[in-house]
mmCIF file of C-alpha atoms in Angstrom:
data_model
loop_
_atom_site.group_PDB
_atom_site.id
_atom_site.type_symbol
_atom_site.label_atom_id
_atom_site.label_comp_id
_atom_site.label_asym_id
_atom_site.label_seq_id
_atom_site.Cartn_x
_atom_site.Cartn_y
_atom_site.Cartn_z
ATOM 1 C CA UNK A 236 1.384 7.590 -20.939
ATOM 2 C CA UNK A 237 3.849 4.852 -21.375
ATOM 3 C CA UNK A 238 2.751 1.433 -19.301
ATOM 4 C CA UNK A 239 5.228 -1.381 -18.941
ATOM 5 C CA UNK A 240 3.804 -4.482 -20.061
ATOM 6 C CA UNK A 241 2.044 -6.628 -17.708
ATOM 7 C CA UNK A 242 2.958 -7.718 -14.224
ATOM 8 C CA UNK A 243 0.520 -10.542 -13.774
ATOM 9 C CA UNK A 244 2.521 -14.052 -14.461
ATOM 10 C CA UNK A 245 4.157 -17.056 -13.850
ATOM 11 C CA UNK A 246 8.040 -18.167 -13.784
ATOM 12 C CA UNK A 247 10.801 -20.521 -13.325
ATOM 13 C CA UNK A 248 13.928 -19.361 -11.455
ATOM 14 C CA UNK A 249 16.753 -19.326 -13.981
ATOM 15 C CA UNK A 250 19.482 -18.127 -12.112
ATOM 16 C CA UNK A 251 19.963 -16.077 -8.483
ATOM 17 C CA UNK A 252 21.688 -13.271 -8.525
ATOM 18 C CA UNK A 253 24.411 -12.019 -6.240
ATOM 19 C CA UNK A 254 23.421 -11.716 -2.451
ATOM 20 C CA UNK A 255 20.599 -13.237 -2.358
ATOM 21 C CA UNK A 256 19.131 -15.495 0.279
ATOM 22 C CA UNK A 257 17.585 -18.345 0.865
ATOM 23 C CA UNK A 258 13.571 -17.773 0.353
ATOM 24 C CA UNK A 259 13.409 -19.182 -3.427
ATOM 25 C CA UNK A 260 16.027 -21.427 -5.470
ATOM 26 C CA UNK A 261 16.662 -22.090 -9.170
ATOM 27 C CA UNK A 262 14.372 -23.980 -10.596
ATOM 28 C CA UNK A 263 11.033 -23.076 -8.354
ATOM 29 C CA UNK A 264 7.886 -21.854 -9.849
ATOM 30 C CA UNK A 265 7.179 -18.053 -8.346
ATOM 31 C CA UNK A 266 5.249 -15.481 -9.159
ATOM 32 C CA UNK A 267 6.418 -11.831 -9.164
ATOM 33 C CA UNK A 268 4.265 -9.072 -7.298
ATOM 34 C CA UNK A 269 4.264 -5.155 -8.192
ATOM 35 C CA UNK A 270 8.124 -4.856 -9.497
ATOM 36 C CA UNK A 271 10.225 -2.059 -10.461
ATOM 37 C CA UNK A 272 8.796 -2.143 -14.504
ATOM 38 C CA UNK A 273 10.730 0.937 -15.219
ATOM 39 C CA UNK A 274 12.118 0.426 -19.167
ATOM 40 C CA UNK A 275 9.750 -2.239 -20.210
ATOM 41 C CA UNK A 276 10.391 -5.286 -17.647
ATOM 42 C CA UNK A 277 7.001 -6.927 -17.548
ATOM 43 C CA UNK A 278 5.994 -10.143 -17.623
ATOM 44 C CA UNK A 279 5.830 -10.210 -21.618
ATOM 45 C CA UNK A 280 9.559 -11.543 -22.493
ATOM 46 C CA UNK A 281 11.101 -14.978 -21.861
ATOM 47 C CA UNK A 282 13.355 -13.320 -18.863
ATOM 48 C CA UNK A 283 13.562 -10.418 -16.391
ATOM 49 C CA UNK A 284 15.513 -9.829 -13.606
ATOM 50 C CA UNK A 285 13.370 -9.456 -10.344
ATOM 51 C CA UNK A 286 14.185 -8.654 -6.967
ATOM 52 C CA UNK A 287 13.753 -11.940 -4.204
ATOM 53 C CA UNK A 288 11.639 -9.798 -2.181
ATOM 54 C CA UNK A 289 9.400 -9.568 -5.086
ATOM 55 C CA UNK A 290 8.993 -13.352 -5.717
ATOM 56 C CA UNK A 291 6.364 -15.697 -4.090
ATOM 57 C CA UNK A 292 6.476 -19.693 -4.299
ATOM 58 C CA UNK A 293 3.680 -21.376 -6.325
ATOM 59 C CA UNK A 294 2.929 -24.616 -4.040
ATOM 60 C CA UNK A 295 3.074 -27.858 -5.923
ATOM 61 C CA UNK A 296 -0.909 -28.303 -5.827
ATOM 62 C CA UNK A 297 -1.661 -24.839 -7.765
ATOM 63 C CA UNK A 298 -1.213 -25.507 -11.485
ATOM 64 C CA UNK A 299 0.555 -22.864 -13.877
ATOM 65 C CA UNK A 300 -2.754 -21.132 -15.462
ATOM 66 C CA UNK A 301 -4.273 -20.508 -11.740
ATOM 67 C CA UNK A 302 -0.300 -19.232 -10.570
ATOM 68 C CA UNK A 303 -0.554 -16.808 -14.056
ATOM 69 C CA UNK A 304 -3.560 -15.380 -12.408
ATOM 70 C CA UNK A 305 -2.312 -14.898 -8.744
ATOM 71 C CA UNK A 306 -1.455 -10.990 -8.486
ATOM 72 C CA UNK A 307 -3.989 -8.925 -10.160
ATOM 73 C CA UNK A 308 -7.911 -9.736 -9.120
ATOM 74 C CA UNK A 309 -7.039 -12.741 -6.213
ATOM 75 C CA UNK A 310 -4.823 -9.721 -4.293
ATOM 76 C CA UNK A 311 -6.835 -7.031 -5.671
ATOM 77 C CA UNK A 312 -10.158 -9.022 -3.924
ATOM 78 C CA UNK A 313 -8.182 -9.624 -0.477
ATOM 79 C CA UNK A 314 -7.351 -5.674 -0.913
ATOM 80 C CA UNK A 315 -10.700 -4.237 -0.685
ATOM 81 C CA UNK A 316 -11.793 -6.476 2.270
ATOM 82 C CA UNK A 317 -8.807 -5.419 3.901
ATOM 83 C CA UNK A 318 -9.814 -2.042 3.718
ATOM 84 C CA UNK A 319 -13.408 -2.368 3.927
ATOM 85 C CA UNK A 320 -13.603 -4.411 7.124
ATOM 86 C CA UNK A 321 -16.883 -5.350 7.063
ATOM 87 C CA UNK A 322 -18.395 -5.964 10.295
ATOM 88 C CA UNK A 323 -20.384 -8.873 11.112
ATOM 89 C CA UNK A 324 -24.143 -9.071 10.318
ATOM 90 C CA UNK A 325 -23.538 -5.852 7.372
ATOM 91 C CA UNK A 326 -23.236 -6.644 3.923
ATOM 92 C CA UNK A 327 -20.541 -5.698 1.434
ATOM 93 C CA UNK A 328 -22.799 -5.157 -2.514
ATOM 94 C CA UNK A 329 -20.790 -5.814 -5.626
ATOM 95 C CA UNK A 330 -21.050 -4.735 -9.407
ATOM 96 C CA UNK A 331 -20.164 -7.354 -12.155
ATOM 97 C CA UNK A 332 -20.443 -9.821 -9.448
ATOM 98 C CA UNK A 333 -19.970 -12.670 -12.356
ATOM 99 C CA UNK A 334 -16.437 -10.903 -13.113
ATOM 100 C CA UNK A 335 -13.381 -13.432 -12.030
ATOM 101 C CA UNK A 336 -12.716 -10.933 -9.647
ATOM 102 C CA UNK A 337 -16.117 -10.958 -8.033
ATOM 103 C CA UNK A 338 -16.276 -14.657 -7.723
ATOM 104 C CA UNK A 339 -13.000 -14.123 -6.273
ATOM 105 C CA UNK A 340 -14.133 -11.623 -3.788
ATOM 106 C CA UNK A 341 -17.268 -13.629 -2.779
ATOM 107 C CA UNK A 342 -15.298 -16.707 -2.599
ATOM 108 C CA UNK A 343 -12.667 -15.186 0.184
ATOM 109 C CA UNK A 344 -15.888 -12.912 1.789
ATOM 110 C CA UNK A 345 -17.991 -16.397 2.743
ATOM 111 C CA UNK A 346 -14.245 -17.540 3.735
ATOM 112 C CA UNK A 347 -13.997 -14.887 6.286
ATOM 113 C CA UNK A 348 -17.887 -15.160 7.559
ATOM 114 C CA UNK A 349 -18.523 -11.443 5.126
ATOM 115 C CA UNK A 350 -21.830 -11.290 3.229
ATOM 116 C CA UNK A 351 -22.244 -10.050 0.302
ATOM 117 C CA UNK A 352 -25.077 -8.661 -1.941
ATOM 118 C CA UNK A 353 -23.751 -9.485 -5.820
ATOM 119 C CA UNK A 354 -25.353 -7.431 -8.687
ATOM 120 C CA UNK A 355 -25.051 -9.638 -12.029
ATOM 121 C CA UNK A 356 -27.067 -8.897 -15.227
ATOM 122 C CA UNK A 357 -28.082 -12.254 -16.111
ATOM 123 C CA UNK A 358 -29.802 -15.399 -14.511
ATOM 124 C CA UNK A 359 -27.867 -17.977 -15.931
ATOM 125 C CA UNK A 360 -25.166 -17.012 -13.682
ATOM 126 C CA UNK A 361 -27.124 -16.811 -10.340
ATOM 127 C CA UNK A 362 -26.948 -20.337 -9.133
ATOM 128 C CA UNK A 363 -23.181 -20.619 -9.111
ATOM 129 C CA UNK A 364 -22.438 -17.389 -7.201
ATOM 130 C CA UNK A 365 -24.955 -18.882 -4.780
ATOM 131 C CA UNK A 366 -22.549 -22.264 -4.706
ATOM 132 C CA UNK A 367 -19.668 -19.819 -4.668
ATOM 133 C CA UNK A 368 -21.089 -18.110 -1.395
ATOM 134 C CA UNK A 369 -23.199 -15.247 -2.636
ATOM 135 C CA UNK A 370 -25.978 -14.780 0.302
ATOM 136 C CA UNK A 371 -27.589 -12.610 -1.906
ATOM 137 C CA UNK A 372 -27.902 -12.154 -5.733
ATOM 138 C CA UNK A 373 -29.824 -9.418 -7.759
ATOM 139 C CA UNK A 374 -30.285 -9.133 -11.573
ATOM 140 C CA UNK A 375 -30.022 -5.863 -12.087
ATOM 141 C CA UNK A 376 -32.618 -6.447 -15.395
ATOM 142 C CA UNK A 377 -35.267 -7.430 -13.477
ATOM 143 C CA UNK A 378 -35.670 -5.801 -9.771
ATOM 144 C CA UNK A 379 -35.565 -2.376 -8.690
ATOM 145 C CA UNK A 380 -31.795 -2.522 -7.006
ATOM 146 C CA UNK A 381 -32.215 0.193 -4.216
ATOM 147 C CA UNK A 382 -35.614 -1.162 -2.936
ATOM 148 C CA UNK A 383 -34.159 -4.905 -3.312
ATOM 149 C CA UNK A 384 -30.860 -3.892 -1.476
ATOM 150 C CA UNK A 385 -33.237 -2.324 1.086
ATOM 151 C CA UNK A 386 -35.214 -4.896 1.717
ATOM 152 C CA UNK A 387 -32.279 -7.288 2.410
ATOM 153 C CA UNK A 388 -30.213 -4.727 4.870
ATOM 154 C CA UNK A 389 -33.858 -3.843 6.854
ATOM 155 C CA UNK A 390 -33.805 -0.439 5.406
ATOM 156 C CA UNK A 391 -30.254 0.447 6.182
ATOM 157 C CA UNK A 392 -28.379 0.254 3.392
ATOM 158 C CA UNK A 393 -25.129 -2.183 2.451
ATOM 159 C CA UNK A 394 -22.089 -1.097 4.925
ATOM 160 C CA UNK A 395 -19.974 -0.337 1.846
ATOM 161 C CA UNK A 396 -20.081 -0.636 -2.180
ATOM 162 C CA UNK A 397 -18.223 -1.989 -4.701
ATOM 163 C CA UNK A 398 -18.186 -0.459 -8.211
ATOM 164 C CA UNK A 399 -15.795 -1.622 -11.277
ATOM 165 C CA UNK A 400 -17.590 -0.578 -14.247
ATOM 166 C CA UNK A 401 -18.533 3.269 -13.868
ATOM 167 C CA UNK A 402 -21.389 4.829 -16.297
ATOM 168 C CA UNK A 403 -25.110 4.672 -15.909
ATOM 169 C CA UNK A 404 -24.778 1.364 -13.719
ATOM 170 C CA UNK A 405 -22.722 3.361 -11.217
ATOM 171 C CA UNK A 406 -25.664 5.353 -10.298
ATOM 172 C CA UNK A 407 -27.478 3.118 -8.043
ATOM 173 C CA UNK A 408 -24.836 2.202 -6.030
ATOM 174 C CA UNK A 409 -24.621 5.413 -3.551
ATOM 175 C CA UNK A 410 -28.208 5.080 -2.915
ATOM 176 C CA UNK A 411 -27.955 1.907 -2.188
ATOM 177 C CA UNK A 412 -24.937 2.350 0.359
ATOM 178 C CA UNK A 413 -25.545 3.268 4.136
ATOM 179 C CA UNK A 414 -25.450 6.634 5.359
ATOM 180 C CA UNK A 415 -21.827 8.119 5.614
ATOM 181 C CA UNK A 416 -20.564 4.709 4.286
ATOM 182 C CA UNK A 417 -18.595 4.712 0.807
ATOM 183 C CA UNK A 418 -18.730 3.444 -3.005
ATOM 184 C CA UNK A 419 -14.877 2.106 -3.933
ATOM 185 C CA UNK A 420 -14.171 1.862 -7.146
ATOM 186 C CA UNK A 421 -11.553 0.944 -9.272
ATOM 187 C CA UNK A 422 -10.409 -0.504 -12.550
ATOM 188 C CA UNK A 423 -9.949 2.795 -15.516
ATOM 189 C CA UNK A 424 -13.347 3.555 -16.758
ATOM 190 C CA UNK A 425 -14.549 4.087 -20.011
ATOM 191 C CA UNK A 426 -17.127 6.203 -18.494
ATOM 192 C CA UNK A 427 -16.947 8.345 -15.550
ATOM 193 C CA UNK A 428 -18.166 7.375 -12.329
ATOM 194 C CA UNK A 429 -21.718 8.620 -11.750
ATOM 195 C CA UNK A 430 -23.086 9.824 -7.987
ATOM 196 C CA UNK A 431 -25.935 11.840 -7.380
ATOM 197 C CA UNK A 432 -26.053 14.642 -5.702
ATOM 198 C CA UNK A 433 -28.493 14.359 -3.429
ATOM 199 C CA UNK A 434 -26.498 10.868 -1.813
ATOM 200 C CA UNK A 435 -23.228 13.362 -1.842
ATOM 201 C CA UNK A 436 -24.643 16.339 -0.046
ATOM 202 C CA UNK A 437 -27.400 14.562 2.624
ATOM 203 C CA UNK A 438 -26.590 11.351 2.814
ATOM 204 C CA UNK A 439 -22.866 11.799 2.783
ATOM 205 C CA UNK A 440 -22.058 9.219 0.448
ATOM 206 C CA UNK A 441 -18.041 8.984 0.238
ATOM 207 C CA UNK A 442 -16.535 7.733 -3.427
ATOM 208 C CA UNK A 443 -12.722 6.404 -2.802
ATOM 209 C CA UNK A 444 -10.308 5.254 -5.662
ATOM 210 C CA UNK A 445 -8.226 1.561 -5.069
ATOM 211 C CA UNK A 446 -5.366 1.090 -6.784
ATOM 212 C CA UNK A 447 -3.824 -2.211 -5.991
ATOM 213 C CA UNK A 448 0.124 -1.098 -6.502
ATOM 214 C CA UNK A 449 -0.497 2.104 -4.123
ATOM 215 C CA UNK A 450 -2.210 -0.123 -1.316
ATOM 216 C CA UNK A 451 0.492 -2.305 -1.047
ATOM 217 C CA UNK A 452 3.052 0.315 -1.624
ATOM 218 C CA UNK A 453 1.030 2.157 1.246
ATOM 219 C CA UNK A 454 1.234 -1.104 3.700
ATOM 220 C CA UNK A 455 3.786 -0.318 6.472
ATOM 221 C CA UNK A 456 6.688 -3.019 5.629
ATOM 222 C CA UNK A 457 8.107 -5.623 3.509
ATOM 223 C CA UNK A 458 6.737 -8.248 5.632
ATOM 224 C CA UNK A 459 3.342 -7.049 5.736
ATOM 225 C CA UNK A 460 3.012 -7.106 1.840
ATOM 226 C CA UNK A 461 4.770 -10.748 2.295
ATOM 227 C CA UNK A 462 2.007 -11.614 4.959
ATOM 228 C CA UNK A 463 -0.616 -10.408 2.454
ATOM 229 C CA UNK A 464 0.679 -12.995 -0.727
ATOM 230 C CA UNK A 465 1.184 -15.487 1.775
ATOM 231 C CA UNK A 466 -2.157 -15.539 2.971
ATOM 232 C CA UNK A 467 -3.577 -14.587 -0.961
ATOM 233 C CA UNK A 468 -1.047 -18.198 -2.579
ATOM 234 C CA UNK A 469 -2.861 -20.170 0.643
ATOM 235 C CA UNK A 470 -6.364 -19.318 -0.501
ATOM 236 C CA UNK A 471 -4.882 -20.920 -3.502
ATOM 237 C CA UNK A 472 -3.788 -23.952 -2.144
ATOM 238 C CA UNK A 473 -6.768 -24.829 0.147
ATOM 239 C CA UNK A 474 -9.140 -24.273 -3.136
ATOM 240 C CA UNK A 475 -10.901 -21.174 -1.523
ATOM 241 C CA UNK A 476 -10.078 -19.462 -4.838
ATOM 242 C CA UNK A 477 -9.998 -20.976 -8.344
ATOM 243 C CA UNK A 478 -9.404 -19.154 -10.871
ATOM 244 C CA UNK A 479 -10.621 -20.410 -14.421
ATOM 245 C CA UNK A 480 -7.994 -22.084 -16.968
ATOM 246 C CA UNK A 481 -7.340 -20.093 -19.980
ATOM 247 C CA UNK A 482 -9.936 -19.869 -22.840
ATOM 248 C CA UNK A 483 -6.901 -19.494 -25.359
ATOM 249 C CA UNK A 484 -3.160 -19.707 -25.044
ATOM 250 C CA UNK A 485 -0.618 -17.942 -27.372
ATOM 251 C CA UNK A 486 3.415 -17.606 -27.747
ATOM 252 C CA UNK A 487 5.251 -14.679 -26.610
ATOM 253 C CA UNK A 488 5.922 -13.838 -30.400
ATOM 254 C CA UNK A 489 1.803 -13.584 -31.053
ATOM 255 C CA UNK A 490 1.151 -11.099 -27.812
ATOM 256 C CA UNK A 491 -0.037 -8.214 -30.412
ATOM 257 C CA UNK A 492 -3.075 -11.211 -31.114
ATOM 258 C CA UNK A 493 -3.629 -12.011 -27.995
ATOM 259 C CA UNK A 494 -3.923 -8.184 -26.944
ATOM 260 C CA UNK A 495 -6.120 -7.997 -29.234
ATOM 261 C CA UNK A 496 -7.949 -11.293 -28.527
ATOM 262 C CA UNK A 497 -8.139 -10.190 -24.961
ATOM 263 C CA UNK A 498 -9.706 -6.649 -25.841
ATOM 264 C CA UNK A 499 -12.283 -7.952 -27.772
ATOM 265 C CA UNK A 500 -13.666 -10.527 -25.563
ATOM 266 C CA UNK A 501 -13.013 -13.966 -25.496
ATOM 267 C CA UNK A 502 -16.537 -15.251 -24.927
ATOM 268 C CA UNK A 503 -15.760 -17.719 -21.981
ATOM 269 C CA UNK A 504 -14.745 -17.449 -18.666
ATOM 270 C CA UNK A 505 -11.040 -18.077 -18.940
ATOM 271 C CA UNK A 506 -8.048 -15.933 -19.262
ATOM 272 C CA UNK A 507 -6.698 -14.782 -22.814
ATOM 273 C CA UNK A 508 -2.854 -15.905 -22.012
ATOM 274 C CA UNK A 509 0.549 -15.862 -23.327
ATOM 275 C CA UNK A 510 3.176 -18.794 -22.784
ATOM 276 C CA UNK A 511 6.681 -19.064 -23.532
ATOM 277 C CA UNK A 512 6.732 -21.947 -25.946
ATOM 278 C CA UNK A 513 10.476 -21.002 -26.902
ATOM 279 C CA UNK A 514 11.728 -21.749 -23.237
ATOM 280 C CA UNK A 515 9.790 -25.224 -23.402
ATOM 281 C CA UNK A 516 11.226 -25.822 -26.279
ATOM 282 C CA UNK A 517 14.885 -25.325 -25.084
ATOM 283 C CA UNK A 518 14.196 -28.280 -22.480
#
């Protein structure tokens, strides 16, 4: 399978093309969302040419390494509370609840008056999902999850479940999921997704797939996916959502390293990036 390289990113506008409007001018930072990549035009080269309707505005007060980060987890966390809908008083349980993503998620969940249950492995990390807005935190090491998410949801279960790690971990999660409700998972496993059968067949557990391209390739309009990053860059602005700086920063020429850097872990909580030191030297 051949996969164009990277979407995620921030820009300057070099030059408008013919018959274009007025929404973004030369010279504005922007971000691109899901793009036509077809023949290798991701974010991993010094230019590409990207339709307007594409391109969203970084405001003055979000700085470059947050922008970088804007499409992938920030939209990807607005997604599944989109399609969730939580309704008030249930709670929405997370895996890797320490993940950028999660913090994300709990971030724009406490935003929007959703609880959330948040599954972490360590206790070092507890406190600041708690400052983040976590109402509820479980290490997974310690407590028998299912009783624990019990206990918190008066028997009934979490209204919907969160899963972005597959394997053995995975296997908790249906039971501790209402009845009828569903497990959404996402992200490509190294290990399949695990649900038992009993949850399946009697308490009708439902497992659905999100994909953030097909969601907003699935919302009804242009202006709908515009509403959506307009709403996702204001979380930005107002500070609802901070993503960390990057851990470590290479040139366009290293990206092999940094692909590499990035696979391997980083050991922090930043971003392995890329920059185009080439362009910034040009100025």
């Amino acid at each position: 399978m051949k996969v164009a390289c990277m979407r995620a990113g921030l820009g300057i506008v070099n030059k408008l093309g013919p018959n274009t409007g007025s929404r973004v001018e030369e010279g504005q930072r922007v971000v691109a969302v899901p793009w036509p990549t077809a023949g290798g035009e991701g974010t991993y080269q010094q230019y590409v040419a990207v339709p307007e309707k594409d391109l969203v505005v970084v405001p003055s007060n979000v700085d470059d390494d947050m922008a970088a980060q804007f499409l992938i987890n920030p939209v990807t966390a607005y997604g599944f509370l989109e399609v969730i809908q939580v309704p008030k008083g249930e709670y929405l349980l997370q895996q890797a609840a320490n993940s950028v993503l999660g913090k994300e998620l709990i971030s724009m969940a406490q935003r929007q008056g959703t609880k959330t249950i948040n599954l972490v492995r360590r206790h070092e990390v507890v406190h600041e999902l708690k400052q983040l807005g976590a109402e509820e935190v479980i290490v997974t090491t310690d407590e028998d999850v299912t009783a624990r998410v019990m206990q918190i949801t008066n028997g009934k279960g979490a209204w919907a479940s969160i899963n972005p790690i597959g394997g053995e971990a995975s296997r908790y999660l249906p039971s501790c999921t209402r009845q009828g409700g569903k497990v959404h998972v996402f992200s490509l496993f190294k290990e399949e997704v695990i649900v038992p059968m009993f949850d399946l067949h009697f308490r009708q557990i439902q497992v659905q797939g999100f994909w953030l391209t097909q969601w907003l390739e699935n919302l009804p309009s242009d202006q709908a996916r515009q509403e959506v990053f307009t709403k996702v860059m204001g979380f930005f602005a107002d500070g609802t959502i901070k993503p960390p700086h990057a851990s470590v920063k290479y040139s366009l020429d290293k990206a092999v390293e940094a692909v590499k850097k990035a696979m391997d872990g980083v050991g922090g909580q930043g971003k392995v990036m890329l920059e185009d030191k080439f362009a910034q030297n040009e100025e």
